Coordinates of C-alpha atoms in Angstrom, one line a residue:
M1 CA -46.5 -9.8 -7.7
R2 CA -42.7 -10.2 -7.4
A3 CA -42.5 -10.0 -11.2
V4 CA -44.0 -6.5 -11.3
I5 CA -42.5 -5.1 -8.1
V6 CA -39.3 -3.5 -9.1
D7 CA -38.3 -2.3 -5.6
C8 CA -39.9 -2.1 -2.2
A9 CA -38.3 -0.4 0.8
I10 CA -39.0 1.5 4.0
Y11 CA -37.2 4.8 4.5
R12 CA -36.8 6.3 8.0
D13 CA -35.1 9.6 8.6
G14 CA -33.7 9.7 5.1
R15 CA -32.2 6.2 5.3
R16 CA -33.2 3.0 3.7
T17 CA -33.9 0.4 6.4
D18 CA -34.6 -3.4 6.3
G19 CA -38.2 -4.3 6.7
P20 CA -40.7 -7.1 6.1
A21 CA -40.5 -8.8 2.7
D22 CA -44.3 -8.5 2.3
F23 CA -45.3 -5.0 1.4
S24 CA -48.5 -5.2 3.5
D25 CA -46.4 -5.8 6.6
A26 CA -44.0 -3.1 5.5
L27 CA -46.7 -0.6 5.2
E28 CA -48.1 -1.4 8.6
E29 CA -44.6 -1.0 10.1
A30 CA -44.1 2.4 8.4
R31 CA -47.5 3.6 9.6
A32 CA -46.9 2.3 13.1
T33 CA -43.7 4.3 13.6
G34 CA -45.0 7.5 12.2
D35 CA -41.6 8.8 11.0
A36 CA -41.1 6.5 8.1
F37 CA -42.7 5.8 4.7
L38 CA -42.8 2.9 2.3
W39 CA -41.9 3.3 -1.4
I40 CA -43.0 0.5 -3.7
G41 CA -42.3 0.6 -7.4
L42 CA -44.3 -1.4 -10.0
H43 CA -43.7 -2.0 -13.7
E44 CA -46.8 -2.4 -15.9
P45 CA -49.0 -4.4 -13.5
T46 CA -52.1 -6.1 -14.7
E47 CA -55.5 -5.3 -13.1
K48 CA -55.3 -8.4 -11.0
E49 CA -51.8 -7.8 -9.8
F50 CA -52.6 -4.2 -8.9
E51 CA -55.8 -5.0 -7.1
L52 CA -54.0 -6.1 -4.0
V53 CA -51.8 -3.0 -3.9
S54 CA -54.8 -0.7 -4.4
S55 CA -56.9 -2.3 -1.7
E56 CA -54.0 -2.3 0.8
F57 CA -53.0 1.3 0.2
G58 CA -56.6 2.5 -0.2
L59 CA -56.1 4.1 -3.6
H60 CA -59.0 5.7 -5.3
P61 CA -60.7 3.5 -8.0
L62 CA -60.5 6.3 -10.7
A63 CA -56.8 6.8 -10.1
V64 CA -56.3 3.0 -10.2
E65 CA -58.1 2.9 -13.5
D66 CA -55.9 5.6 -15.0
A67 CA -52.8 3.9 -13.7
L68 CA -53.7 0.7 -15.4
A69 CA -55.0 2.0 -18.6
A70 CA -52.1 4.4 -19.2
H71 CA -52.3 6.8 -22.2
Q72 CA -53.1 9.7 -19.8
R73 CA -52.2 13.4 -20.0
P74 CA -49.9 14.8 -17.3
K75 CA -52.1 15.8 -14.4
L76 CA -52.5 16.0 -10.7
E77 CA -55.5 14.7 -8.8
V78 CA -56.3 15.0 -5.1
Y79 CA -58.3 12.4 -3.4
D80 CA -59.2 11.8 0.3
D81 CA -56.4 9.5 1.1
S82 CA -53.8 10.1 -1.6
L83 CA -52.4 12.3 -4.2
F84 CA -52.2 11.0 -7.8
A85 CA -49.8 12.5 -10.4
V86 CA -49.2 11.5 -14.0
I87 CA -45.9 12.4 -15.6
K88 CA -44.7 11.5 -19.1
P89 CA -40.9 10.9 -19.4
V90 CA -39.5 11.4 -22.8
L91 CA -36.9 9.2 -24.6
Y92 CA -34.8 10.4 -27.5
D93 CA -33.4 7.7 -29.9
H94 CA -30.1 9.0 -31.3
E95 CA -30.0 6.3 -34.1
S96 CA -33.4 7.2 -35.6
D97 CA -33.6 10.8 -34.3
T98 CA -37.1 10.1 -32.9
V99 CA -38.9 11.1 -29.7
S100 CA -41.1 8.6 -27.7
T101 CA -43.0 9.0 -24.5
D102 CA -43.7 6.6 -21.6
E103 CA -45.9 7.1 -18.6
L104 CA -45.2 7.3 -14.9
M105 CA -47.9 7.4 -12.2
V106 CA -47.2 8.4 -8.6
F107 CA -49.4 7.8 -5.7
I108 CA -48.6 9.7 -2.5
G109 CA -50.2 9.1 0.9
D110 CA -49.4 9.8 4.5
S111 CA -46.8 7.0 4.8
F112 CA -46.3 5.6 1.3
V113 CA -45.3 6.2 -2.2
V114 CA -46.5 3.9 -5.0
T115 CA -45.0 4.4 -8.5
V116 CA -46.4 2.7 -11.6
R117 CA -44.2 2.7 -14.6
H118 CA -45.2 2.1 -18.2
G119 CA -42.4 1.8 -20.7
E120 CA -38.6 2.0 -20.2
A121 CA -38.0 5.8 -20.2
A122 CA -38.9 6.5 -16.6
P123 CA -35.6 7.2 -14.6
L124 CA -36.9 5.7 -11.3
A125 CA -33.9 3.5 -10.6
A126 CA -31.5 6.5 -11.0
V127 CA -33.9 8.7 -8.9
R128 CA -34.0 6.1 -6.1
R129 CA -30.2 5.8 -6.0
R130 CA -29.8 9.5 -6.0
L131 CA -32.3 10.0 -3.2
E132 CA -30.7 7.2 -1.1
S133 CA -27.4 9.1 -1.3
E134 CA -29.1 12.4 -0.2
A135 CA -30.6 11.7 3.2
D136 CA -31.3 15.4 3.8
V137 CA -33.7 15.4 0.9
L138 CA -35.2 12.0 1.5
K139 CA -36.0 12.7 5.1
H140 CA -38.8 15.0 3.9
G141 CA -40.9 12.0 3.2
P142 CA -43.1 11.1 0.2
T143 CA -43.0 14.7 -1.0
A144 CA -39.3 14.4 -1.7
V145 CA -39.9 11.4 -3.9
L146 CA -42.4 13.3 -6.0
Y147 CA -40.0 16.2 -6.3
A148 CA -37.1 14.1 -7.3
I149 CA -39.1 12.3 -9.9
S150 CA -40.4 15.5 -11.4
D151 CA -37.0 17.1 -11.3
A152 CA -35.3 14.2 -13.1
V153 CA -38.0 14.0 -15.8
V154 CA -38.1 17.8 -16.4
D155 CA -34.3 18.0 -16.6
H156 CA -34.3 15.3 -19.2
Y157 CA -36.9 17.4 -21.1
I158 CA -34.2 20.1 -21.5
D159 CA -31.7 17.6 -22.7
V160 CA -34.0 16.2 -25.3
A161 CA -34.9 19.8 -26.4
G162 CA -31.2 20.4 -26.9
E163 CA -30.9 17.3 -29.1
L164 CA -33.9 18.4 -31.2
Q165 CA -32.3 21.8 -31.6
V166 CA -29.2 20.2 -33.1
D167 CA -31.4 18.1 -35.5
L168 CA -33.3 21.3 -36.4
E169 CA -30.1 23.1 -37.3
E170 CA -29.0 20.3 -39.6
L171 CA -32.5 20.3 -41.3
E172 CA -32.3 24.0 -41.7
T173 CA -28.9 23.8 -43.4
E174 CA -30.3 21.1 -45.7
V175 CA -33.4 23.2 -46.7
F176 CA -31.5 26.4 -47.4
A177 CA -28.5 24.8 -49.0
P178 CA -28.0 26.0 -52.6
S179 CA -28.6 22.7 -54.3
V180 CA -30.6 22.2 -57.5
T181 CA -30.6 18.4 -57.3
G182 CA -32.1 18.1 -53.9
D183 CA -35.2 15.9 -53.4
S184 CA -37.9 18.4 -52.5
K185 CA -40.4 15.7 -51.7
N186 CA -38.0 14.0 -49.3
T187 CA -37.2 17.3 -47.6
A188 CA -40.8 18.1 -47.0
A189 CA -41.4 14.7 -45.6
R190 CA -38.5 15.1 -43.2
I191 CA -39.9 18.5 -42.0
Y192 CA -43.3 17.0 -41.4
T193 CA -41.8 14.0 -39.6
F194 CA -39.8 16.4 -37.4
K195 CA -42.9 18.4 -36.6
R196 CA -44.6 15.2 -35.5
Q197 CA -41.7 14.5 -33.1
V198 CA -42.0 18.0 -31.6
L199 CA -45.8 17.5 -31.2
E200 CA -45.1 14.3 -29.3
F201 CA -42.7 16.2 -27.1
R202 CA -45.3 19.0 -26.5
R203 CA -47.8 16.4 -25.4
A204 CA -45.5 15.6 -22.5
T205 CA -44.3 19.0 -21.5
V206 CA -47.1 21.5 -21.9
P207 CA -49.8 19.8 -19.9
L208 CA -47.4 19.3 -17.0
A209 CA -47.2 23.0 -16.4
A210 CA -50.5 23.2 -14.5
P211 CA -49.7 20.3 -12.1
M212 CA -46.2 21.8 -11.3
A213 CA -47.8 25.3 -10.7
R214 CA -50.2 23.7 -8.3
L215 CA -47.5 21.8 -6.4
A216 CA -45.5 25.0 -6.1
S217 CA -48.5 26.7 -4.4
A218 CA -49.9 26.2 -1.0
G219 CA -52.9 24.1 0.0
V220 CA -52.0 20.8 -1.7
P221 CA -52.6 17.8 0.6
F222 CA -49.7 15.5 1.3
V223 CA -47.2 18.1 0.1
R224 CA -45.2 19.8 2.8
E225 CA -44.9 23.6 2.7
Q226 CA -41.1 23.4 2.9
S227 CA -41.1 21.7 -0.5
Q228 CA -42.8 24.4 -2.4
P229 CA -39.5 26.2 -3.4
F230 CA -38.2 23.0 -4.8
F231 CA -41.3 22.5 -7.0
R232 CA -41.0 26.1 -8.1
D233 CA -37.5 25.3 -9.3
V234 CA -38.9 22.4 -11.3
Q235 CA -41.6 24.7 -12.6
D236 CA -38.9 27.1 -13.8
H237 CA -37.1 24.4 -15.6
L238 CA -40.3 23.2 -17.2
T239 CA -41.1 26.7 -18.4
R240 CA -37.7 26.7 -20.0
A241 CA -38.3 23.4 -21.7
N242 CA -41.8 24.6 -22.9
E243 CA -40.2 27.8 -24.3
Q244 CA -37.7 25.7 -26.2
V245 CA -40.3 23.3 -27.7
E246 CA -42.5 26.3 -28.7
G247 CA -39.5 27.8 -30.4
L248 CA -38.8 24.6 -32.2
D249 CA -42.4 24.4 -33.4
R250 CA -42.4 28.0 -34.7
L251 CA -39.0 27.5 -36.5
L252 CA -40.3 24.3 -38.1
S253 CA -43.4 26.1 -39.4
D254 CA -41.2 28.9 -40.8
I255 CA -38.8 26.3 -42.4
L256 CA -41.7 24.5 -44.0
S257 CA -43.1 27.8 -45.4
A258 CA -39.7 28.7 -46.7
H259 CA -39.3 25.3 -48.3
L260 CA -42.7 25.6 -50.0
A261 CA -41.8 29.1 -51.2
Q262 CA -38.5 27.7 -52.7
M263 CA -40.4 25.0 -54.5
G264 CA -42.8 27.6 -55.9
V265 CA -39.9 29.7 -57.1
R266 CA -38.3 26.7 -58.7
Q267 CA -41.5 25.8 -60.5
N268 CA -41.9 29.3 -61.8
D269 CA -38.3 29.2 -63.1
D270 CA -39.0 25.9 -64.8
M271 CA -42.2 27.3 -66.4
R272 CA -40.4 30.4 -67.7
K273 CA -37.7 28.2 -69.3
I274 CA -40.3 26.0 -70.9
S275 CA -42.3 29.0 -72.1
A276 CA -39.1 30.6 -73.6
W277 CA -38.1 27.5 -75.5
A278 CA -41.7 27.0 -76.7
A279 CA -41.7 30.6 -78.0
M280 CA -38.4 30.1 -79.8
A281 CA -39.7 26.9 -81.3
A282 CA -43.0 28.5 -82.4
V283 CA -41.4 31.0 -84.8
P284 CA -39.7 28.5 -87.2
T285 CA -42.7 26.3 -86.9
M286 CA -45.0 29.1 -88.0
V287 CA -42.8 30.2 -90.9
A288 CA -42.3 26.6 -92.1
G289 CA -46.0 26.0 -91.8
I290 CA -46.8 28.9 -94.0
Y291 CA -44.4 27.8 -96.6
G292 CA -45.7 24.3 -96.4
M293 CA -49.1 25.3 -97.7
N294 CA -49.6 24.5 -101.4
F295 CA -50.6 28.0 -102.9
T296 CA -50.0 28.7 -106.6
H297 CA -49.3 32.4 -106.3
M298 CA -46.3 32.6 -104.0
P299 CA -43.8 34.9 -105.9
E300 CA -40.9 34.2 -103.6
L301 CA -41.0 30.5 -104.6
K302 CA -39.4 31.5 -107.8
W303 CA -36.7 33.6 -106.2
A304 CA -33.3 31.9 -106.1
W305 CA -32.5 33.2 -102.6
A306 CA -35.9 32.6 -101.0
Y307 CA -34.9 29.4 -99.2
P308 CA -31.7 30.7 -97.6
A309 CA -33.5 34.0 -96.7
V310 CA -36.3 32.2 -94.9
I311 CA -33.8 30.0 -93.0
L312 CA -31.8 33.1 -92.0
L313 CA -35.0 34.9 -91.0
M314 CA -36.0 32.0 -88.7
A315 CA -32.5 31.7 -87.2
G316 CA -32.3 35.5 -86.6
V317 CA -35.7 35.6 -84.9
V318 CA -34.9 32.6 -82.7
L319 CA -31.5 34.2 -81.8
G320 CA -33.1 37.5 -81.0
L321 CA -35.7 35.8 -78.7
Y322 CA -32.9 33.8 -77.1
R323 CA -30.9 36.9 -76.3
Q324 CA -34.0 38.6 -75.0
F325 CA -35.0 35.7 -72.7
K326 CA -31.4 35.4 -71.5
R327 CA -31.3 39.1 -70.6
R328 CA -34.5 38.8 -68.6
G329 CA -33.2 35.7 -66.7
W330 CA -35.7 33.3 -68.2
L331 CA -32.9 31.0 -69.5

């Protein structure tokens, strides 16, 4: 268990206090005093490792199953003895310009908070340090922990959305740059890959709107009424992040449509050029083909200027076609 327990502490009146090393004894002490709560953080526990925690804290079997299996949508579930929330932190890799999501499960009861982290993107260590330096917030109990985690994750959503906006502007410049040697296939692949990153981002942000709206309203067990304005603030930030990601998705669709239209225009230009050159080549081919036929009665064959005249005729027609196609923009 010590391998998966990241941190375990009792908080009383907004201050971290020394308690028993065993979390079972620590939970009993927190419940005995009535003005304290236990916060235990776990990292990717196995079913056997989590079994002791779930039985000690009285966690619901369905919530335990979700916490162990991961790959859950953001949600909020209310059970008899606890509140279960799933949040998906987002990680942006600057080197590869990719977005990845991890999962964070939060159990809240009358005197405890249990956090289960999957992956490395969850900012729990920073949240715990910040809360321990803000006793006025931490003294509100387990609700303050859920608020601080939600606030940190949603604020990072806005940061990631800003990074994606910068990448989108670079991609937009590349697509609309006046370049005839650009690799259209590679550009289309980049747009599609970018759209996949935005989709991964949306899977974390959009489903979280309903849980935040529920936490911001009244009637949610284990959530103090005084904390509702704080969750409304998180909800406002989440709405801003969702608006940004929706805007990114729409712009990407527009950029992809514009890129495909550009490819169609280039293909039409190429076809017109090919058709123009084919038409100019067809005239001398036709004339030479006629004169290449072995007919006996062709009077012009005995005319001394027949050959130069035919050559000049073919050159004149080709030149006339060239000027006509050039004037119409086909060449």
